Short mmCIF file of C-alpha atoms in Angstrom, two decimals:
data_model
loop_
_atom_site.label_atom_id
_atom_site.label_comp_id
_atom_site.label_asym_id
_atom_site.label_seq_id
_atom_site.Cartn_x
_atom_site.Cartn_y
_atom_site.Cartn_z
CA MET A 177 15.00 14.82 10.91
CA SER A 178 13.52 15.62 7.33
CA SER A 179 9.82 14.67 6.27
CA SER A 180 8.02 13.65 3.08
CA ALA A 181 4.51 14.88 2.60
CA GLY A 182 2.41 11.06 1.95
CA LEU A 183 6.23 9.74 2.15
CA ARG A 184 6.68 10.41 -1.45
CA ASP A 185 10.00 9.18 -2.46
CA VAL A 186 10.64 7.68 0.63
CA ILE A 187 12.20 4.25 0.68
CA ALA A 188 9.90 2.35 3.28
CA GLY A 189 11.37 -1.14 3.05
CA THR A 190 13.03 -3.68 0.43
CA THR A 191 10.77 -6.09 -1.74
CA SER A 192 11.78 -8.61 -4.34
CA ILE A 193 7.95 -8.62 -5.38
CA CYS A 194 7.20 -5.88 -7.63
CA THR A 195 9.08 -2.50 -8.88
CA LEU A 196 8.99 0.21 -11.20
CA ASP A 197 10.29 2.91 -12.84
CA GLY A 198 8.23 6.01 -13.24
CA LEU A 199 10.29 7.72 -15.08
CA LYS A 200 10.62 5.30 -17.87
CA GLY A 201 6.79 4.23 -17.41
CA GLU A 202 7.90 0.44 -16.69
CA LEU A 203 6.63 -1.94 -14.26
CA PHE A 204 8.23 -5.44 -13.37
CA TYR A 205 6.81 -8.47 -11.21
CA GLY A 206 9.32 -10.88 -9.97
CA GLY A 207 11.47 -8.95 -12.77
CA ILE A 208 9.36 -9.85 -15.57
CA PRO A 209 8.03 -7.12 -17.31
CA ILE A 210 4.09 -6.23 -17.51
CA GLN A 211 3.92 -6.49 -20.93
CA GLU A 212 5.55 -9.94 -21.27
CA LEU A 213 3.17 -11.25 -18.61
CA ALA A 214 -0.09 -9.53 -19.97
CA GLU A 215 0.19 -10.98 -23.40
CA ASN A 216 1.70 -14.68 -22.34
CA ALA A 217 0.29 -15.48 -18.67
CA THR A 218 -2.45 -16.48 -17.25
CA PHE A 219 -3.79 -14.86 -14.06
CA GLU A 220 -2.57 -18.21 -11.90
CA GLU A 221 0.80 -18.01 -13.25
CA VAL A 222 0.89 -14.44 -11.99
CA ALA A 223 0.00 -15.32 -8.52
CA TYR A 224 2.57 -18.00 -8.17
CA LEU A 225 5.15 -15.56 -9.36
CA LEU A 226 4.35 -12.98 -6.51
CA TRP A 227 3.78 -15.74 -3.77
CA TYR A 228 7.11 -17.88 -4.76
CA GLY A 229 9.16 -15.47 -6.49
CA ARG A 230 9.30 -17.44 -10.09
CA LEU A 231 6.95 -18.41 -12.58
CA PRO A 232 5.58 -22.36 -11.99
CA LYS A 233 6.09 -25.41 -13.67
CA ARG A 234 2.98 -27.11 -15.36
CA ASP A 235 2.64 -29.54 -12.42
CA GLU A 236 2.71 -26.26 -10.28
CA LEU A 237 0.23 -24.98 -12.14
CA ASN A 238 -2.08 -27.15 -12.57
CA ALA A 239 -1.72 -27.90 -8.42
CA LEU A 240 -2.65 -24.36 -7.68
CA GLN A 241 -5.16 -23.88 -10.19
CA ALA A 242 -6.85 -27.01 -8.45
CA GLU A 243 -6.44 -25.70 -4.83
CA LEU A 244 -7.86 -22.52 -5.95
CA ARG A 245 -11.06 -24.19 -7.66
CA SER A 246 -11.56 -26.28 -4.55
CA CYS A 247 -11.63 -23.14 -2.15
CA ALA A 248 -13.40 -20.75 -4.21
CA VAL A 249 -17.02 -22.07 -2.56
CA ILE A 250 -17.85 -19.28 0.36
CA PRO A 251 -18.76 -21.14 3.71
CA GLU A 252 -22.45 -21.37 4.51
CA ALA A 253 -22.15 -19.35 7.63
CA VAL A 254 -20.59 -16.53 6.17
CA LEU A 255 -23.33 -16.60 2.95
CA SER A 256 -25.72 -17.03 5.82
CA MET A 257 -24.23 -13.70 7.27
CA MET A 258 -24.17 -11.70 3.78
CA ARG A 259 -28.03 -12.58 3.63
CA SER A 260 -28.68 -9.85 6.68
CA PHE A 261 -26.64 -7.16 4.57
CA PRO A 262 -29.05 -4.20 3.44
CA ALA A 263 -29.41 -4.18 0.21
CA SER A 264 -27.99 -0.35 -0.17
CA ALA A 265 -24.70 -1.60 1.68
CA LYS A 266 -21.61 -0.44 -0.77
CA PRO A 267 -19.81 -3.86 -2.07
CA MET A 268 -16.61 -2.45 -0.80
CA ASP A 269 -18.11 -2.46 2.46
CA ALA A 270 -19.49 -5.72 2.29
CA LEU A 271 -16.13 -6.96 1.11
CA ARG A 272 -14.27 -5.65 3.69
CA THR A 273 -16.96 -6.75 6.47
CA VAL A 274 -17.01 -10.58 5.13
CA VAL A 275 -12.97 -10.65 4.48
CA SER A 276 -12.77 -10.07 8.16
CA ALA A 277 -15.37 -12.49 9.18
CA LEU A 278 -13.90 -15.19 7.23
CA GLY A 279 -10.71 -15.07 9.47
CA MET A 280 -13.41 -16.54 12.09
CA TRP A 281 -13.94 -19.74 10.03
CA ASP A 282 -10.31 -20.30 8.71
CA PRO A 283 -8.73 -22.80 10.77
CA ASP A 284 -5.37 -21.37 10.03
CA ALA A 285 -6.34 -17.78 10.81
CA ASP A 286 -4.11 -17.49 13.90
CA ASP A 287 -1.09 -19.37 12.39
CA ASN A 288 1.51 -17.17 11.14
CA SER A 289 3.86 -19.74 9.55
CA ALA A 290 4.79 -19.88 5.81
CA GLU A 291 2.91 -22.59 5.12
CA ALA A 292 -0.31 -21.57 6.79
CA ASN A 293 -0.24 -18.34 5.03
CA ARG A 294 0.06 -19.64 1.95
CA ARG A 295 -3.16 -22.06 2.53
CA LYS A 296 -4.37 -18.39 3.23
CA ALA A 297 -3.55 -16.51 0.45
CA VAL A 298 -5.32 -19.17 -2.03
CA ARG A 299 -7.86 -19.33 -0.30
CA LEU A 300 -8.44 -15.00 -0.19
CA THR A 301 -7.66 -15.51 -3.78
CA ALA A 302 -10.30 -18.07 -4.69
CA GLN A 303 -12.87 -16.54 -2.60
CA ILE A 304 -13.08 -13.13 -3.28
CA PRO A 305 -14.62 -13.19 -6.57
CA THR A 306 -16.85 -15.42 -5.34
CA ILE A 307 -18.10 -12.94 -2.45
CA ILE A 308 -18.33 -10.60 -5.02
CA THR A 309 -20.71 -11.69 -6.72
CA ALA A 310 -22.85 -13.25 -4.04
CA PHE A 311 -23.05 -9.85 -3.04
CA ASN A 312 -24.31 -8.56 -5.96
CA HIS A 313 -27.23 -11.41 -6.51
CA LEU A 314 -28.20 -11.08 -2.75
CA ARG A 315 -28.43 -7.48 -3.13
CA ASN A 316 -30.60 -7.78 -6.28
CA GLY A 317 -33.13 -10.46 -4.36
CA ARG A 318 -31.18 -13.51 -6.27
CA GLU A 319 -29.60 -16.68 -5.15
CA PRO A 320 -25.42 -16.70 -5.70
CA ILE A 321 -24.21 -18.69 -8.23
CA ALA A 322 -21.96 -21.59 -7.20
CA PRO A 323 -18.39 -21.55 -8.98
CA ARG A 324 -17.73 -24.31 -11.30
CA ALA A 325 -14.75 -26.75 -11.10
CA ASP A 326 -13.63 -26.64 -14.59
CA LEU A 327 -13.19 -22.47 -14.76
CA SER A 328 -10.24 -20.13 -14.20
CA VAL A 329 -10.26 -17.44 -11.47
CA ALA A 330 -11.57 -15.15 -14.31
CA GLY A 331 -13.69 -17.48 -15.65
CA ASN A 332 -15.40 -18.23 -12.40
CA PHE A 333 -15.76 -14.76 -11.81
CA LEU A 334 -17.53 -14.18 -14.90
CA PHE A 335 -19.57 -17.08 -14.79
CA THR A 336 -21.07 -16.71 -11.04
CA LEU A 337 -21.80 -12.48 -12.08
CA THR A 338 -23.86 -13.58 -14.85
CA GLY A 339 -24.65 -17.08 -15.09
CA GLN A 340 -23.37 -17.72 -18.51
CA GLU A 341 -20.48 -19.29 -19.45
CA PRO A 342 -18.33 -16.24 -20.49
CA SER A 343 -16.38 -16.40 -24.22
CA ASN A 344 -12.76 -16.94 -24.46
CA VAL A 345 -12.73 -13.30 -25.33
CA ALA A 346 -14.24 -12.20 -22.14
CA THR A 347 -12.47 -14.27 -20.05
CA ARG A 348 -8.81 -13.80 -21.62
CA THR A 349 -9.81 -10.34 -21.12
CA MET A 350 -10.63 -10.61 -17.69
CA ASP A 351 -7.29 -12.90 -16.88
CA VAL A 352 -5.23 -9.81 -18.59
CA ALA A 353 -7.02 -7.17 -15.88
CA LEU A 354 -6.23 -9.47 -13.05
CA ILE A 355 -3.07 -9.55 -13.68
CA LEU A 356 -2.39 -5.95 -14.62
CA HIS A 357 -3.72 -4.83 -11.40
CA ALA A 358 -2.23 -7.78 -9.38
CA ASP A 359 0.59 -5.88 -7.87
CA HIS A 360 2.28 -2.45 -7.76
CA GLU A 361 5.09 -2.18 -4.94
CA PHE A 362 4.14 -0.34 -1.82
CA ASN A 363 0.90 1.35 -2.81
CA ALA A 364 -1.13 2.50 -0.33
CA SER A 365 -3.03 -0.56 0.06
CA THR A 366 0.04 -2.89 -0.17
CA PHE A 367 1.47 -0.46 2.77
CA SER A 368 -1.26 -0.73 4.97
CA ALA A 369 -1.15 -4.50 4.92
CA ARG A 370 2.19 -4.59 5.84
CA VAL A 371 2.10 -1.73 8.43
CA THR A 372 -0.76 -4.29 9.99
CA ILE A 373 0.71 -7.55 9.59
CA ALA A 374 4.02 -5.81 10.85
CA THR A 375 2.89 -6.08 14.51
CA LEU A 376 2.38 -9.42 14.32
CA SER A 377 -1.59 -9.34 13.89
CA ASP A 378 -2.89 -11.93 11.17
CA MET A 379 -3.37 -12.32 7.29
CA TYR A 380 -7.27 -11.50 7.34
CA SER A 381 -6.58 -8.45 9.56
CA ALA A 382 -3.96 -7.08 6.98
CA ILE A 383 -6.25 -7.85 3.97
CA THR A 384 -8.91 -5.93 5.71
CA SER A 385 -7.11 -3.04 6.25
CA ALA A 386 -6.00 -3.35 2.62
CA ILE A 387 -9.41 -3.29 1.48
CA GLY A 388 -10.76 -0.29 3.56
CA THR A 389 -7.55 1.73 1.96
CA LEU A 390 -8.08 0.46 -1.70
CA SER A 391 -12.02 1.66 -1.43
CA GLY A 392 -10.89 5.47 -1.39
CA PRO A 393 -11.54 7.66 -4.68
CA LEU A 394 -7.57 8.39 -4.60
CA HIS A 395 -6.77 4.68 -4.81
CA GLY A 396 -8.67 1.97 -5.92
CA GLY A 397 -12.21 3.97 -5.80
CA ALA A 398 -10.84 6.15 -9.31
CA ASN A 399 -11.99 3.70 -11.39
CA GLU A 400 -15.65 4.04 -10.71
CA ALA A 401 -15.17 7.93 -11.10
CA VAL A 402 -13.66 7.27 -14.46
CA PHE A 403 -16.75 5.82 -15.63
CA ARG A 404 -19.09 8.28 -14.21
CA MET A 405 -17.12 10.90 -15.49
CA LEU A 406 -17.47 8.92 -19.36
CA GLU A 407 -21.33 9.16 -18.64
CA GLU A 408 -21.26 12.23 -17.83
CA VAL A 409 -19.53 13.54 -21.12
CA GLY A 410 -21.70 11.46 -23.45
CA THR A 411 -20.41 12.46 -27.00
CA VAL A 412 -17.28 13.12 -28.25
CA ASP A 413 -18.47 16.80 -29.01
CA ASN A 414 -18.71 17.40 -25.39
CA VAL A 415 -15.59 16.16 -24.52
CA GLU A 416 -13.71 19.44 -24.80
CA PRO A 417 -16.44 21.56 -23.02
CA TYR A 418 -16.49 19.10 -19.71
CA VAL A 419 -12.82 19.03 -19.24
CA HIS A 420 -12.28 22.74 -20.04
CA GLY A 421 -15.22 23.51 -17.01
CA ILE A 422 -13.23 20.66 -14.52
CA LEU A 423 -10.00 22.29 -15.18
CA GLY A 424 -11.40 25.90 -15.14
CA GLN A 425 -12.43 24.91 -11.13
CA LYS A 426 -10.28 25.54 -8.39
CA GLY A 427 -8.81 22.05 -7.39
CA GLY A 428 -10.63 20.53 -10.74
CA ARG A 429 -9.25 16.80 -11.82
CA VAL A 430 -9.89 14.86 -14.49
CA MET A 431 -10.28 11.35 -12.68
CA GLY A 432 -7.96 8.54 -14.34
CA PHE A 433 -4.85 11.20 -15.20
CA GLY A 434 -1.99 11.44 -13.04
CA HIS A 435 0.07 9.11 -10.88
CA ALA A 436 2.41 9.28 -7.61
CA VAL A 437 4.69 7.64 -9.06
CA TYR A 438 4.98 7.18 -13.03
CA LYS A 439 5.48 10.39 -15.29
CA THR A 440 4.47 8.76 -18.07
CA LYS A 441 1.88 6.85 -19.58
CA ASP A 442 1.23 4.34 -16.98
CA PRO A 443 2.19 0.91 -18.80
CA ARG A 444 -1.07 -0.57 -17.57
CA ALA A 445 -2.74 1.81 -19.47
CA PHE A 446 -1.33 0.90 -22.71
CA GLU A 447 -2.66 -2.78 -22.14
CA LEU A 448 -5.95 -1.72 -20.73
CA GLN A 449 -6.19 0.31 -24.31
CA LYS A 450 -5.30 -2.06 -26.64
CA MET A 451 -8.21 -4.33 -25.23
CA ALA A 452 -10.60 -1.18 -24.42
CA LYS A 453 -10.40 -0.61 -28.16
CA ALA A 454 -10.70 -4.38 -29.07
CA LEU A 455 -14.09 -4.99 -27.07
CA ALA A 456 -15.63 -1.95 -28.40
CA GLU A 457 -14.72 -3.50 -32.08
CA GLU A 458 -16.27 -6.77 -30.95
CA SER A 459 -19.31 -5.41 -29.58
CA GLY A 460 -20.04 -2.89 -31.97
CA ASN A 461 -20.27 -0.17 -29.56
CA PRO A 462 -17.07 2.25 -29.53
CA HIS A 463 -18.19 5.77 -27.98
CA LEU A 464 -16.84 5.01 -24.50
CA TYR A 465 -13.75 4.15 -26.24
CA GLN A 466 -13.88 7.45 -28.84
CA ILE A 467 -14.71 9.43 -25.84
CA SER A 468 -11.53 7.82 -23.53
CA THR A 469 -9.28 8.50 -26.49
CA LYS A 470 -10.83 12.28 -27.09
CA ILE A 471 -10.23 12.96 -23.23
CA GLU A 472 -6.75 11.36 -23.38
CA GLU A 473 -5.67 13.57 -26.51
CA LEU A 474 -7.01 16.76 -24.60
CA MET A 475 -5.33 16.43 -21.33
CA LEU A 476 -2.28 15.04 -23.01
CA ARG A 477 -2.23 18.38 -25.35
CA GLU A 478 -3.06 20.93 -22.82
CA LYS A 479 -1.95 19.61 -19.38
CA ASN A 480 1.05 16.90 -20.10
CA ILE A 481 -0.81 14.70 -17.89
CA ASN A 482 -1.08 10.84 -19.09
CA PRO A 483 -3.96 8.30 -18.11
CA ASN A 484 -3.18 5.54 -15.46
CA VAL A 485 -4.61 2.09 -14.60
CA ASP A 486 -8.23 3.51 -13.61
CA PHE A 487 -8.64 5.13 -16.84
CA TYR A 488 -9.14 2.37 -19.59
CA SER A 489 -10.26 -0.07 -17.00
CA ALA A 490 -13.17 1.38 -16.58
CA THR A 491 -14.63 1.08 -20.21
CA VAL A 492 -12.95 -2.81 -19.93
CA TYR A 493 -15.00 -3.66 -17.08
CA HIS A 494 -17.95 -1.69 -18.40
CA VAL A 495 -18.43 -3.64 -21.62
CA LEU A 496 -17.55 -7.02 -19.95
CA GLY A 497 -20.87 -6.31 -18.03
CA ILE A 498 -19.36 -5.69 -14.74
CA PRO A 499 -21.74 -3.17 -12.34
CA THR A 500 -19.99 0.08 -11.75
CA ASP A 501 -19.94 0.04 -8.31
CA LEU A 502 -18.35 -3.52 -8.43
CA PHE A 503 -15.10 -2.03 -10.25
CA THR A 504 -13.40 -1.38 -7.13
CA PRO A 505 -14.13 -4.86 -5.45
CA VAL A 506 -12.60 -6.14 -8.95
CA PHE A 507 -9.83 -4.32 -8.53
CA ALA A 508 -9.24 -6.03 -4.83
CA ALA A 509 -10.01 -9.71 -6.48
CA SER A 510 -6.93 -8.80 -8.29
CA ARG A 511 -4.87 -6.97 -5.63
CA VAL A 512 -5.21 -9.33 -3.12
CA THR A 513 -2.16 -11.58 -4.65
CA GLY A 514 0.04 -8.74 -4.52
CA TRP A 515 -1.35 -8.31 -0.73
CA THR A 516 -0.90 -12.11 0.59
CA ALA A 517 2.84 -11.65 -1.22
CA HIS A 518 3.98 -8.50 0.82
CA VAL A 519 2.02 -10.22 4.02
CA MET A 520 4.25 -13.12 3.67
CA GLU A 521 7.34 -10.94 2.52
CA GLN A 522 7.24 -8.71 5.69
CA LEU A 523 6.85 -11.69 8.20
CA ALA A 524 9.79 -13.33 6.62
CA ASN A 525 11.99 -10.19 7.81
CA ASN A 526 10.04 -8.65 10.17
CA ARG A 527 10.10 -5.19 11.93
CA ILE A 528 7.27 -3.12 13.22
CA ILE A 529 6.76 0.10 11.08
CA ARG A 530 6.84 3.21 13.08
CA PRO A 531 7.77 6.16 11.40
CA ARG A 532 8.07 9.59 12.81
CA GLY A 533 5.97 12.65 12.48
CA GLU A 534 7.46 16.45 12.01
CA TYR A 535 5.94 18.36 15.25
CA VAL A 536 4.54 21.90 13.51
CA GLY A 537 2.08 22.80 16.29
CA PRO A 538 2.49 25.29 19.34
CA VAL A 539 5.60 25.27 22.17
CA ASP A 540 6.44 26.32 25.26
CA GLN A 541 2.36 25.62 26.40
CA HIS A 542 1.46 25.06 29.81
CA TYR A 543 -1.09 23.86 31.60
CA VAL A 544 -4.27 26.52 32.69
CA PRO A 545 -6.61 25.17 35.30
CA ILE A 546 -10.22 25.76 33.95
CA ASP A 547 -11.32 28.62 35.48
CA GLU A 548 -8.57 30.70 33.95
CA ARG A 549 -9.25 29.71 30.62
#
């Protein structure tokens, strides 16, 4: 029996949802290159693609958009529970708790049929953005803003966050960011969702597991760490001494660089970099983008390490006006489409996930009575 630390390069199952090529730096949803989806699709189209394995026809897309809008409001009982959260609560902790609680108000909660799980996937995709922005208002002593029936998922997130109708540029930027984060094969949070649902638990338990996994700084939490790093760097002139200082430390790590699978630049980083540049030019405040490109240049030259999806997403989210500690929850608002797709795929051909561990402890041990130890 062989082992692999972190299950690196171990094939743990089959999927038709998403695939990637780490050597070539390619990513596909349902066989479609991520670049084509980022340039042409909407987030709602991508959600349909992940759930059904194909792009929707116009009437199917219209129906999904209407269903998402109708489900975006949080149940009043859940909102009342959120009012009791301490203002100091971490957003990912709040999101994890609320998603778990939502299952108690969902009439389909214990129904694991394909159709019931599809309805739950829609509800979760519609409600998680509302949960995030509602929590942000409540912790700041404000009342949540209700989502509008005429906006997309991306548009409603920005509207309920700020109370102002977002520009077309901001909405499209948010839409593409959601597309880029929607799925990524058997990443840590997706795998935890599949492990949970494989026991025949329920959709809400699986997504709660995924949110808990995503919150770690080595997974979704990295984008928050990237922005804090950019703030600490401060200026382009400080990039080299700052990065050299980190790299000179034992175990020092520049956040937003390197990937468990990609050996070249993360294909999502290309798209996010383009958006970061466009937003920097539009806002007339290019310093974060300039710092970022300088860090990328230095890391490539000295370590031959490429940026991952977290690196430029931090700048994009900041320029859109999203508070730093909401970066990872926004990741969840996108990835829930992939998580729910994988939950449904796992249940369609289920077998409980139960790997073995390679034992490296002592052998030939025997019990010793307590008075003889």
